[in-house]
Amino acid sequence: MQSQPRPPTTSRRRSWLVSTATVLAAVATTLAVPSSAVATPGPAVPKPTWTGCGDGFECATVGVPMRPGAADGKTVDLALIRIPARDRAHRIGTLFVNGGLQGGNGVALLRTRTAPFAALADRYDVVGFDQRGQSNSVPGAHCMSYEQEREIEEPLPAYPTLADRPAKLAEAKALTAACARNTDPTLLRTMSTADSAADLDLLRRAVGDDRLHYLGQSYGTVLGQIYAARYPHRVGAMVLDAAIDARDYVVEPLRFDREQLAAGEFALGRFLNWCKGNPALCPFGAGDPVRAFDALVDKLERNRIAHPGRHDILTGGLLLTQVIGGLTASEGWPRFAAYLAATAAQDVPTTEPPTGPDDVTAQQLANSCLDRDVPTDLRVHDRHFTASATASAHFGRLYGYGELKCAQWPVRPAHRFEGPWRYTGHDRALVIGVDGDPLAPLAWARDVTETMNRARLLSVNGDGHTAYGRGSACVDDAVRTYLTSGRLPDRGATCTLPAPSATTAKG
């Protein structure tokens, strides 16, 4: 058996992302305080101490109450990273950026995609932050190691059936019970996006800004929408790139998932059509990539059946999770097409199973399961599974029972935001959507713009997930102009992302 080069990766357990990732929304219910009540002191405003941490970055940790709003008790240390503003004399303030757990949260986002964010640091301190319980913030959510997960899960099939529900339910119960055992119980109840929005407002105060300036991508747009709904008069400039419909994610999570699955299916079709039309860039499929793709998945499924229990065998299900990662970055499509061709050329492709703590799965579940009101009735999940298979021929059955874990989640949220979602602040937000996005369909960006009301939509033609910093001068100029002057693109404005090429494939 031949080992494979490391492909684009994506968490196999995320509920499609927003799975990919990942992804999200929720916030605290506000209770009216009787006029006779004695005010409770709020948390002290932290003061970050910035120190150099290599490559021109400065880093800090900031302690915030584990129970948001509490003046004492346990704390969570949030990890921060900063690119200092170059023009200190004309500095506007701090621009907070966040891409969600799947997008590297804030710290990894700045370290791995430095150039586009450094371009915003003329008049802003650009600060990335890892949300409570996630990535480099301490403590974090923990469930199982990858090795422990393989003990309770069979190698991943591409196309499960309704008959697989008992096994999926047993896996969900075992995993969520481990999350309850291995995560601080207070943290486990306070990892919703509502709690992170309260942290973000405390961070705004910590850097001395009267209003929040924010750029969120992917799941980070959910955090932005919730902040804007809860703290509308504290919002300055806000960019929501690859906007996720936070309202539907919270209130209609299963319908939301099906819409995301349909977007993934649409994006896969665009990739395969690009492949057929660009044989010089796509070595996969010998002129018929659609047929070749289905044949490859079928071959990998035969290998899975022929080698039961082998987690080092590349299954059809694992390939489909890799496809999600490949679709998110269209500039890398030529490389991903070469990976598919190399995989198809092998009789029994293998993969190296990951080892160590699977904190990505733990932390995404700990966030999204608090955010979303997922039904517990198993018959609802059966209907969702069937509808998902209709919405997406390739991904629907793979993720059709993905919400069983949240249905079995062991705790209720301390705070969950369920609306109202209208933004009533002074400055309009900039909402961006890409028509070929596999994780955040353009229709969601339109819905977010309408729901927020005080927002302007920038539609982008192209493929892949997010738009800013991916090679479109039109998009990048629109974002920079808005952040520095407040001037929005014209109504109905559109931009275009570069098509995949041999040049982008080298990036």
PDB file of N, CA and C in Angstrom, residues 166-255:
ATOM      1  N   PRO A 166     -28.330   4.005  14.847  1.00  0.00           N
ATOM      2  CA  PRO A 166     -27.961   3.538  16.198  1.00  0.00           C
ATOM      3  C   PRO A 166     -26.465   3.645  16.482  1.00  0.00           C
ATOM      4  N   ALA A 167     -25.640   3.301  15.503  1.00  0.00           N
ATOM      5  CA  ALA A 167     -24.197   3.403  15.710  1.00  0.00           C
ATOM      6  C   ALA A 167     -23.766   4.855  15.847  1.00  0.00           C
ATOM      7  N   LYS A 168     -24.339   5.733  15.027  1.00  0.00           N
ATOM      8  CA  LYS A 168     -24.005   7.157  15.120  1.00  0.00           C
ATOM      9  C   LYS A 168     -24.444   7.723  16.465  1.00  0.00           C
ATOM     10  N   LEU A 169     -25.583   7.273  16.968  1.00  0.00           N
ATOM     11  CA  LEU A 169     -26.071   7.752  18.258  1.00  0.00           C
ATOM     12  C   LEU A 169     -25.167   7.275  19.390  1.00  0.00           C
ATOM     13  N   ALA A 170     -24.731   6.021  19.313  1.00  0.00           N
ATOM     14  CA  ALA A 170     -23.826   5.498  20.336  1.00  0.00           C
ATOM     15  C   ALA A 170     -22.513   6.274  20.341  1.00  0.00           C
ATOM     16  N   GLU A 171     -21.979   6.595  19.160  1.00  0.00           N
ATOM     17  CA  GLU A 171     -20.762   7.402  19.078  1.00  0.00           C
ATOM     18  C   GLU A 171     -20.986   8.776  19.705  1.00  0.00           C
ATOM     19  N   ALA A 172     -22.129   9.391  19.402  1.00  0.00           N
ATOM     20  CA  ALA A 172     -22.430  10.718  19.937  1.00  0.00           C
ATOM     21  C   ALA A 172     -22.501  10.701  21.457  1.00  0.00           C
ATOM     22  N   LYS A 173     -23.134   9.682  22.010  1.00  0.00           N
ATOM     23  CA  LYS A 173     -23.257   9.597  23.466  1.00  0.00           C
ATOM     24  C   LYS A 173     -21.894   9.406  24.129  1.00  0.00           C
ATOM     25  N   ALA A 174     -21.067   8.562  23.546  1.00  0.00           N
ATOM     26  CA  ALA A 174     -19.744   8.319  24.129  1.00  0.00           C
ATOM     27  C   ALA A 174     -18.878   9.578  24.069  1.00  0.00           C
ATOM     28  N   LEU A 175     -18.923  10.271  22.937  1.00  0.00           N
ATOM     29  CA  LEU A 175     -18.088  11.463  22.774  1.00  0.00           C
ATOM     30  C   LEU A 175     -18.548  12.587  23.699  1.00  0.00           C
ATOM     31  N   THR A 176     -19.836  12.846  23.748  1.00  0.00           N
ATOM     32  CA  THR A 176     -20.321  13.956  24.562  1.00  0.00           C
ATOM     33  C   THR A 176     -20.151  13.676  26.050  1.00  0.00           C
ATOM     34  N   ALA A 177     -20.241  12.412  26.456  1.00  0.00           N
ATOM     35  CA  ALA A 177     -19.973  12.079  27.860  1.00  0.00           C
ATOM     36  C   ALA A 177     -18.521  12.376  28.207  1.00  0.00           C
ATOM     37  N   ALA A 178     -17.610  12.119  27.254  1.00  0.00           N
ATOM     38  CA  ALA A 178     -16.192  12.432  27.483  1.00  0.00           C
ATOM     39  C   ALA A 178     -15.982  13.940  27.591  1.00  0.00           C
ATOM     40  N   CYS A 179     -16.732  14.712  26.802  1.00  0.00           N
ATOM     41  CA  CYS A 179     -16.615  16.174  26.889  1.00  0.00           C
ATOM     42  C   CYS A 179     -17.005  16.649  28.286  1.00  0.00           C
ATOM     43  N   ALA A 180     -18.059  16.061  28.847  1.00  0.00           N
ATOM     44  CA  ALA A 180     -18.497  16.446  30.187  1.00  0.00           C
ATOM     45  C   ALA A 180     -17.463  16.071  31.240  1.00  0.00           C
ATOM     46  N   ARG A 181     -16.776  14.949  31.035  1.00  0.00           N
ATOM     47  CA  ARG A 181     -15.768  14.511  32.010  1.00  0.00           C
ATOM     48  C   ARG A 181     -14.510  15.353  31.960  1.00  0.00           C
ATOM     49  N   ASN A 182     -14.139  15.806  30.784  1.00  0.00           N
ATOM     50  CA  ASN A 182     -12.797  16.350  30.571  1.00  0.00           C
ATOM     51  C   ASN A 182     -12.731  17.861  30.393  1.00  0.00           C
ATOM     52  N   THR A 183     -13.834  18.551  30.578  1.00  0.00           N
ATOM     53  CA  THR A 183     -13.863  20.008  30.444  1.00  0.00           C
ATOM     54  C   THR A 183     -14.380  20.622  31.736  1.00  0.00           C
ATOM     55  N   ASP A 184     -13.784  21.743  32.134  1.00  0.00           N
ATOM     56  CA  ASP A 184     -14.252  22.453  33.317  1.00  0.00           C
ATOM     57  C   ASP A 184     -15.762  22.665  33.211  1.00  0.00           C
ATOM     58  N   PRO A 185     -16.550  22.276  34.219  1.00  0.00           N
ATOM     59  CA  PRO A 185     -18.007  22.344  34.094  1.00  0.00           C
ATOM     60  C   PRO A 185     -18.548  23.755  33.909  1.00  0.00           C
ATOM     61  N   THR A 186     -17.903  24.743  34.519  1.00  0.00           N
ATOM     62  CA  THR A 186     -18.354  26.125  34.314  1.00  0.00           C
ATOM     63  C   THR A 186     -18.057  26.576  32.890  1.00  0.00           C
ATOM     64  N   LEU A 187     -16.853  26.269  32.411  1.00  0.00           N
ATOM     65  CA  LEU A 187     -16.507  26.627  31.039  1.00  0.00           C
ATOM     66  C   LEU A 187     -17.445  25.959  30.049  1.00  0.00           C
ATOM     67  N   LEU A 188     -17.801  24.706  30.300  1.00  0.00           N
ATOM     68  CA  LEU A 188     -18.633  23.954  29.367  1.00  0.00           C
ATOM     69  C   LEU A 188     -19.985  24.625  29.155  1.00  0.00           C
ATOM     70  N   ARG A 189     -20.467  25.355  30.148  1.00  0.00           N
ATOM     71  CA  ARG A 189     -21.758  26.044  30.035  1.00  0.00           C
ATOM     72  C   ARG A 189     -21.612  27.472  29.521  1.00  0.00           C
ATOM     73  N   THR A 190     -20.390  27.955  29.392  1.00  0.00           N
ATOM     74  CA  THR A 190     -20.188  29.370  29.049  1.00  0.00           C
ATOM     75  C   THR A 190     -19.297  29.545  27.827  1.00  0.00           C
ATOM     76  N   MET A 191     -19.446  28.648  26.853  1.00  0.00           N
ATOM     77  CA  MET A 191     -18.672  28.760  25.618  1.00  0.00           C
ATOM     78  C   MET A 191     -19.538  29.147  24.424  1.00  0.00           C
ATOM     79  N   SER A 192     -20.718  29.697  24.663  1.00  0.00           N
ATOM     80  CA  SER A 192     -21.560  30.130  23.554  1.00  0.00           C
ATOM     81  C   SER A 192     -20.998  31.408  22.936  1.00  0.00           C
ATOM     82  N   THR A 193     -21.517  31.741  21.773  1.00  0.00           N
ATOM     83  CA  THR A 193     -21.102  32.984  21.140  1.00  0.00           C
ATOM     84  C   THR A 193     -21.607  34.188  21.921  1.00  0.00           C
ATOM     85  N   ALA A 194     -22.676  34.010  22.676  1.00  0.00           N
ATOM     86  CA  ALA A 194     -23.131  35.071  23.577  1.00  0.00           C
ATOM     87  C   ALA A 194     -22.026  35.430  24.562  1.00  0.00           C
ATOM     88  N   ASP A 195     -21.401  34.415  25.126  1.00  0.00           N
ATOM     89  CA  ASP A 195     -20.322  34.649  26.083  1.00  0.00           C
ATOM     90  C   ASP A 195     -19.118  35.300  25.408  1.00  0.00           C
ATOM     91  N   SER A 196     -18.817  34.866  24.186  1.00  0.00           N
ATOM     92  CA  SER A 196     -17.683  35.472  23.468  1.00  0.00           C
ATOM     93  C   SER A 196     -17.961  36.918  23.091  1.00  0.00           C
ATOM     94  N   ALA A 197     -19.222  37.253  22.815  1.00  0.00           N
ATOM     95  CA  ALA A 197     -19.563  38.639  22.513  1.00  0.00           C
ATOM     96  C   ALA A 197     -19.320  39.526  23.738  1.00  0.00           C
ATOM     97  N   ALA A 198     -19.655  39.012  24.932  1.00  0.00           N
ATOM     98  CA  ALA A 198     -19.364  39.765  26.156  1.00  0.00           C
ATOM     99  C   ALA A 198     -17.860  39.946  26.340  1.00  0.00           C
ATOM    100  N   ASP A 199     -17.087  38.894  26.037  1.00  0.00           N
ATOM    101  CA  ASP A 199     -15.622  39.012  26.105  1.00  0.00           C
ATOM    102  C   ASP A 199     -15.118  40.072  25.132  1.00  0.00           C
ATOM    103  N   LEU A 200     -15.676  40.073  23.916  1.00  0.00           N
ATOM    104  CA  LEU A 200     -15.220  41.018  22.900  1.00  0.00           C
ATOM    105  C   LEU A 200     -15.481  42.459  23.346  1.00  0.00           C
ATOM    106  N   ASP A 201     -16.610  42.688  24.009  1.00  0.00           N
ATOM    107  CA  ASP A 201     -16.863  44.043  24.490  1.00  0.00           C
ATOM    108  C   ASP A 201     -15.886  44.428  25.600  1.00  0.00           C
ATOM    109  N   LEU A 202     -15.503  43.445  26.410  1.00  0.00           N
ATOM    110  CA  LEU A 202     -14.500  43.723  27.436  1.00  0.00           C
ATOM    111  C   LEU A 202     -13.142  44.007  26.802  1.00  0.00           C
ATOM    112  N   LEU A 203     -12.811  43.292  25.721  1.00  0.00           N
ATOM    113  CA  LEU A 203     -11.562  43.559  25.005  1.00  0.00           C
ATOM    114  C   LEU A 203     -11.573  44.958  24.389  1.00  0.00           C
ATOM    115  N   ARG A 204     -12.725  45.362  23.854  1.00  0.00           N
ATOM    116  CA  ARG A 204     -12.832  46.724  23.317  1.00  0.00           C
ATOM    117  C   ARG A 204     -12.474  47.746  24.389  1.00  0.00           C
ATOM    118  N   ARG A 205     -12.982  47.556  25.567  1.00  0.00           N
ATOM    119  CA  ARG A 205     -12.686  48.473  26.660  1.00  0.00           C
ATOM    120  C   ARG A 205     -11.214  48.361  27.079  1.00  0.00           C
ATOM    121  N   ALA A 206     -10.682  47.141  27.015  1.00  0.00           N
ATOM    122  CA  ALA A 206      -9.298  46.925  27.447  1.00  0.00           C
ATOM    123  C   ALA A 206      -8.306  47.699  26.592  1.00  0.00           C
ATOM    124  N   VAL A 207      -8.606  47.867  25.291  1.00  0.00           N
ATOM    125  CA  VAL A 207      -7.684  48.604  24.421  1.00  0.00           C
ATOM    126  C   VAL A 207      -8.024  50.089  24.379  1.00  0.00           C
ATOM    127  N   GLY A 208      -9.053  50.507  25.122  1.00  0.00           N
ATOM    128  CA  GLY A 208      -9.363  51.920  25.239  1.00  0.00           C
ATOM    129  C   GLY A 208     -10.189  52.505  24.122  1.00  0.00           C
ATOM    130  N   ASP A 209     -10.895  51.672  23.343  1.00  0.00           N
ATOM    131  CA  ASP A 209     -11.706  52.169  22.230  1.00  0.00           C
ATOM    132  C   ASP A 209     -13.149  52.400  22.680  1.00  0.00           C
ATOM    133  N   ASP A 210     -13.735  53.509  22.240  1.00  0.00           N
ATOM    134  CA  ASP A 210     -15.139  53.783  22.534  1.00  0.00           C
ATOM    135  C   ASP A 210     -16.060  52.885  21.719  1.00  0.00           C
ATOM    136  N   ARG A 211     -15.610  52.543  20.509  1.00  0.00           N
ATOM    137  CA  ARG A 211     -16.435  51.696  19.647  1.00  0.00           C
ATOM    138  C   ARG A 211     -15.583  50.555  19.091  1.00  0.00           C
ATOM    139  N   LEU A 212     -16.258  49.471  18.770  1.00  0.00           N
ATOM    140  CA  LEU A 212     -15.580  48.285  18.263  1.00  0.00           C
ATOM    141  C   LEU A 212     -15.404  48.378  16.754  1.00  0.00           C
ATOM    142  N   HIS A 213     -14.174  48.178  16.290  1.00  0.00           N
ATOM    143  CA  HIS A 213     -13.889  48.013  14.865  1.00  0.00           C
ATOM    144  C   HIS A 213     -13.541  46.544  14.663  1.00  0.00           C
ATOM    145  N   TYR A 214     -14.191  45.903  13.677  1.00  0.00           N
ATOM    146  CA  TYR A 214     -14.160  44.435  13.640  1.00  0.00           C
ATOM    147  C   TYR A 214     -14.206  43.930  12.213  1.00  0.00           C
ATOM    148  N   LEU A 215     -13.388  42.899  11.951  1.00  0.00           N
ATOM    149  CA  LEU A 215     -13.444  42.162  10.694  1.00  0.00           C
ATOM    150  C   LEU A 215     -13.586  40.687  11.036  1.00  0.00           C
ATOM    151  N   GLY A 216     -14.755  40.134  10.720  1.00  0.00           N
ATOM    152  CA  GLY A 216     -14.993  38.716  10.956  1.00  0.00           C
ATOM    153  C   GLY A 216     -15.124  37.969   9.648  1.00  0.00           C
ATOM    154  N   GLN A 217     -14.546  36.789   9.598  1.00  0.00           N
ATOM    155  CA  GLN A 217     -14.677  35.928   8.424  1.00  0.00           C
ATOM    156  C   GLN A 217     -15.296  34.604   8.853  1.00  0.00           C
ATOM    157  N   SER A 218     -16.149  34.049   7.990  1.00  0.00           N
ATOM    158  CA  SER A 218     -16.771  32.752   8.256  1.00  0.00           C
ATOM    159  C   SER A 218     -17.514  32.791   9.593  1.00  0.00           C
ATOM    160  N   TYR A 219     -17.191  31.877  10.526  1.00  0.00           N
ATOM    161  CA  TYR A 219     -17.888  31.906  11.812  1.00  0.00           C
ATOM    162  C   TYR A 219     -17.693  33.235  12.537  1.00  0.00           C
ATOM    163  N   GLY A 220     -16.592  33.906  12.283  1.00  0.00           N
ATOM    164  CA  GLY A 220     -16.394  35.210  12.892  1.00  0.00           C
ATOM    165  C   GLY A 220     -17.481  36.202  12.534  1.00  0.00           C
ATOM    166  N   THR A 221     -18.222  35.957  11.439  1.00  0.00           N
ATOM    167  CA  THR A 221     -19.341  36.844  11.100  1.00  0.00           C
ATOM    168  C   THR A 221     -20.518  36.618  12.037  1.00  0.00           C
ATOM    169  N   VAL A 222     -20.654  35.437  12.596  1.00  0.00           N
ATOM    170  CA  VAL A 222     -21.715  35.186  13.567  1.00  0.00           C
ATOM    171  C   VAL A 222     -21.445  35.981  14.842  1.00  0.00           C
ATOM    172  N   LEU A 223     -20.202  35.937  15.289  1.00  0.00           N
ATOM    173  CA  LEU A 223     -19.824  36.724  16.457  1.00  0.00           C
ATOM    174  C   LEU A 223     -20.091  38.201  16.206  1.00  0.00           C
ATOM    175  N   GLY A 224     -19.775  38.683  15.001  1.00  0.00           N
ATOM    176  CA  GLY A 224     -20.023  40.076  14.667  1.00  0.00           C
ATOM    177  C   GLY A 224     -21.504  40.424  14.705  1.00  0.00           C
ATOM    178  N   GLN A 225     -22.350  39.558  14.134  1.00  0.00           N
ATOM    179  CA  GLN A 225     -23.791  39.828  14.134  1.00  0.00           C
ATOM    180  C   GLN A 225     -24.361  39.859  15.543  1.00  0.00           C
ATOM    181  N   ILE A 226     -23.909  38.961  16.381  1.00  0.00           N
ATOM    182  CA  ILE A 226     -24.417  38.909  17.750  1.00  0.00           C
ATOM    183  C   ILE A 226     -23.939  40.133  18.531  1.00  0.00           C
ATOM    184  N   TYR A 227     -22.683  40.512  18.343  1.00  0.00           N
ATOM    185  CA  TYR A 227     -22.193  41.729  19.003  1.00  0.00           C
ATOM    186  C   TYR A 227     -23.011  42.940  18.550  1.00  0.00           C
ATOM    187  N   ALA A 228     -23.243  43.060  17.252  1.00  0.00           N
ATOM    188  CA  ALA A 228     -23.973  44.213  16.729  1.00  0.00           C
ATOM    189  C   ALA A 228     -25.402  44.256  17.255  1.00  0.00           C
ATOM    190  N   ALA A 229     -26.019  43.092  17.424  1.00  0.00           N
ATOM    191  CA  ALA A 229     -27.384  43.047  17.941  1.00  0.00           C
ATOM    192  C   ALA A 229     -27.434  43.380  19.427  1.00  0.00           C
ATOM    193  N   ARG A 230     -26.429  42.973  20.168  1.00  0.00           N
ATOM    194  CA  ARG A 230     -26.422  43.200  21.619  1.00  0.00           C
ATOM    195  C   ARG A 230     -25.869  44.565  22.009  1.00  0.00           C
ATOM    196  N   TYR A 231     -24.889  45.056  21.251  1.00  0.00           N
ATOM    197  CA  TYR A 231     -24.216  46.311  21.609  1.00  0.00           C
ATOM    198  C   TYR A 231     -24.228  47.267  20.406  1.00  0.00           C
ATOM    199  N   PRO A 232     -25.385  47.591  19.864  1.00  0.00           N
ATOM    200  CA  PRO A 232     -25.432  48.324  18.585  1.00  0.00           C
ATOM    201  C   PRO A 232     -24.747  49.680  18.620  1.00  0.00           C
ATOM    202  N   HIS A 233     -24.793  50.368  19.742  1.00  0.00           N
ATOM    203  CA  HIS A 233     -24.242  51.724  19.790  1.00  0.00           C
ATOM    204  C   HIS A 233     -22.755  51.733  20.148  1.00  0.00           C
ATOM    205  N   ARG A 234     -22.180  50.549  20.242  1.00  0.00           N
ATOM    206  CA  ARG A 234     -20.737  50.455  20.466  1.00  0.00           C
ATOM    207  C   ARG A 234     -20.007  49.974  19.212  1.00  0.00           C
ATOM    208  N   VAL A 235     -20.731  49.892  18.105  1.00  0.00           N
ATOM    209  CA  VAL A 235     -20.148  49.394  16.853  1.00  0.00           C
ATOM    210  C   VAL A 235     -19.624  50.562  16.033  1.00  0.00           C
ATOM    211  N   GLY A 236     -18.365  50.460  15.592  1.00  0.00           N
ATOM    212  CA  GLY A 236     -17.805  51.402  14.641  1.00  0.00           C
ATOM    213  C   GLY A 236     -17.872  50.790  13.253  1.00  0.00           C
ATOM    214  N   ALA A 237     -16.721  50.460  12.687  1.00  0.00           N
ATOM    215  CA  ALA A 237     -16.682  49.772  11.400  1.00  0.00           C
ATOM    216  C   ALA A 237     -16.789  48.269  11.639  1.00  0.00           C
ATOM    217  N   MET A 238     -17.586  47.594  10.810  1.00  0.00           N
ATOM    218  CA  MET A 238     -17.734  46.138  10.937  1.00  0.00           C
ATOM    219  C   MET A 238     -17.810  45.513   9.557  1.00  0.00           C
ATOM    220  N   VAL A 239     -16.872  44.602   9.261  1.00  0.00           N
ATOM    221  CA  VAL A 239     -16.845  43.858   8.005  1.00  0.00           C
ATOM    222  C   VAL A 239     -17.181  42.405   8.312  1.00  0.00           C
ATOM    223  N   LEU A 240     -18.161  41.858   7.583  1.00  0.00           N
ATOM    224  CA  LEU A 240     -18.580  40.462   7.744  1.00  0.00           C
ATOM    225  C   LEU A 240     -18.346  39.757   6.413  1.00  0.00           C
ATOM    226  N   ASP A 241     -17.252  39.021   6.315  1.00  0.00           N
ATOM    227  CA  ASP A 241     -16.790  38.399   5.070  1.00  0.00           C
ATOM    228  C   ASP A 241     -17.134  36.917   5.075  1.00  0.00           C
ATOM    229  N   ALA A 242     -17.802  36.441   4.003  1.00  0.00           N
ATOM    230  CA  ALA A 242     -18.360  35.090   3.954  1.00  0.00           C
ATOM    231  C   ALA A 242     -19.415  34.956   5.052  1.00  0.00           C
ATOM    232  N   ALA A 243     -20.391  35.848   4.968  1.00  0.00           N
ATOM    233  CA  ALA A 243     -21.373  35.991   6.043  1.00  0.00           C
ATOM    234  C   ALA A 243     -22.225  34.741   6.195  1.00  0.00           C
ATOM    235  N   ILE A 244     -22.327  34.294   7.429  1.00  0.00           N
ATOM    236  CA  ILE A 244     -23.156  33.160   7.814  1.00  0.00           C
ATOM    237  C   ILE A 244     -24.450  33.707   8.401  1.00  0.00           C
ATOM    238  N   ASP A 245     -25.570  33.118   8.022  1.00  0.00           N
ATOM    239  CA  ASP A 245     -26.863  33.581   8.515  1.00  0.00           C
ATOM    240  C   ASP A 245     -27.033  33.132   9.960  1.00  0.00           C
ATOM    241  N   ALA A 246     -26.635  33.997  10.881  1.00  0.00           N
ATOM    242  CA  ALA A 246     -26.625  33.633  12.294  1.00  0.00           C
ATOM    243  C   ALA A 246     -28.026  33.335  12.819  1.00  0.00           C
ATOM    244  N   ARG A 247     -29.010  34.080  12.363  1.00  0.00           N
ATOM    245  CA  ARG A 247     -30.373  33.863  12.845  1.00  0.00           C
ATOM    246  C   ARG A 247     -30.845  32.446  12.536  1.00  0.00           C
ATOM    247  N   ASP A 248     -30.701  32.014  11.295  1.00  0.00           N
ATOM    248  CA  ASP A 248     -31.144  30.673  10.936  1.00  0.00           C
ATOM    249  C   ASP A 248     -30.272  29.605  11.583  1.00  0.00           C
ATOM    250  N   TYR A 249     -28.994  29.900  11.761  1.00  0.00           N
ATOM    251  CA  TYR A 249     -28.127  28.910  12.396  1.00  0.00           C
ATOM    252  C   TYR A 249     -28.611  28.581  13.802  1.00  0.00           C
ATOM    253  N   VAL A 250     -29.065  29.610  14.506  1.00  0.00           N
ATOM    254  CA  VAL A 250     -29.530  29.411  15.876  1.00  0.00           C
ATOM    255  C   VAL A 250     -30.934  28.812  15.907  1.00  0.00           C
ATOM    256  N   VAL A 251     -31.840  29.386  15.140  1.00  0.00           N
ATOM    257  CA  VAL A 251     -33.257  29.071  15.267  1.00  0.00           C
ATOM    258  C   VAL A 251     -33.655  27.863  14.427  1.00  0.00           C
ATOM    259  N   GLU A 252     -33.035  27.698  13.270  1.00  0.00           N
ATOM    260  CA  GLU A 252     -33.373  26.593  12.349  1.00  0.00           C
ATOM    261  C   GLU A 252     -32.110  25.830  11.970  1.00  0.00           C
ATOM    262  N   PRO A 253     -31.443  25.191  12.944  1.00  0.00           N
ATOM    263  CA  PRO A 253     -30.122  24.616  12.665  1.00  0.00           C
ATOM    264  C   PRO A 253     -30.129  23.508  11.610  1.00  0.00           C
ATOM    265  N   LEU A 254     -31.166  22.683  11.551  1.00  0.00           N
ATOM    266  CA  LEU A 254     -31.161  21.592  10.579  1.00  0.00           C
ATOM    267  C   LEU A 254     -31.409  22.120   9.174  1.00  0.00           C
ATOM    268  N   ARG A 255     -32.311  23.056   9.021  1.00  0.00           N
ATOM    269  CA  ARG A 255     -32.509  23.664   7.707  1.00  0.00           C
ATOM    270  C   ARG A 255     -31.242  24.382   7.262  1.00  0.00           C
TER     271      ARG A 255
END
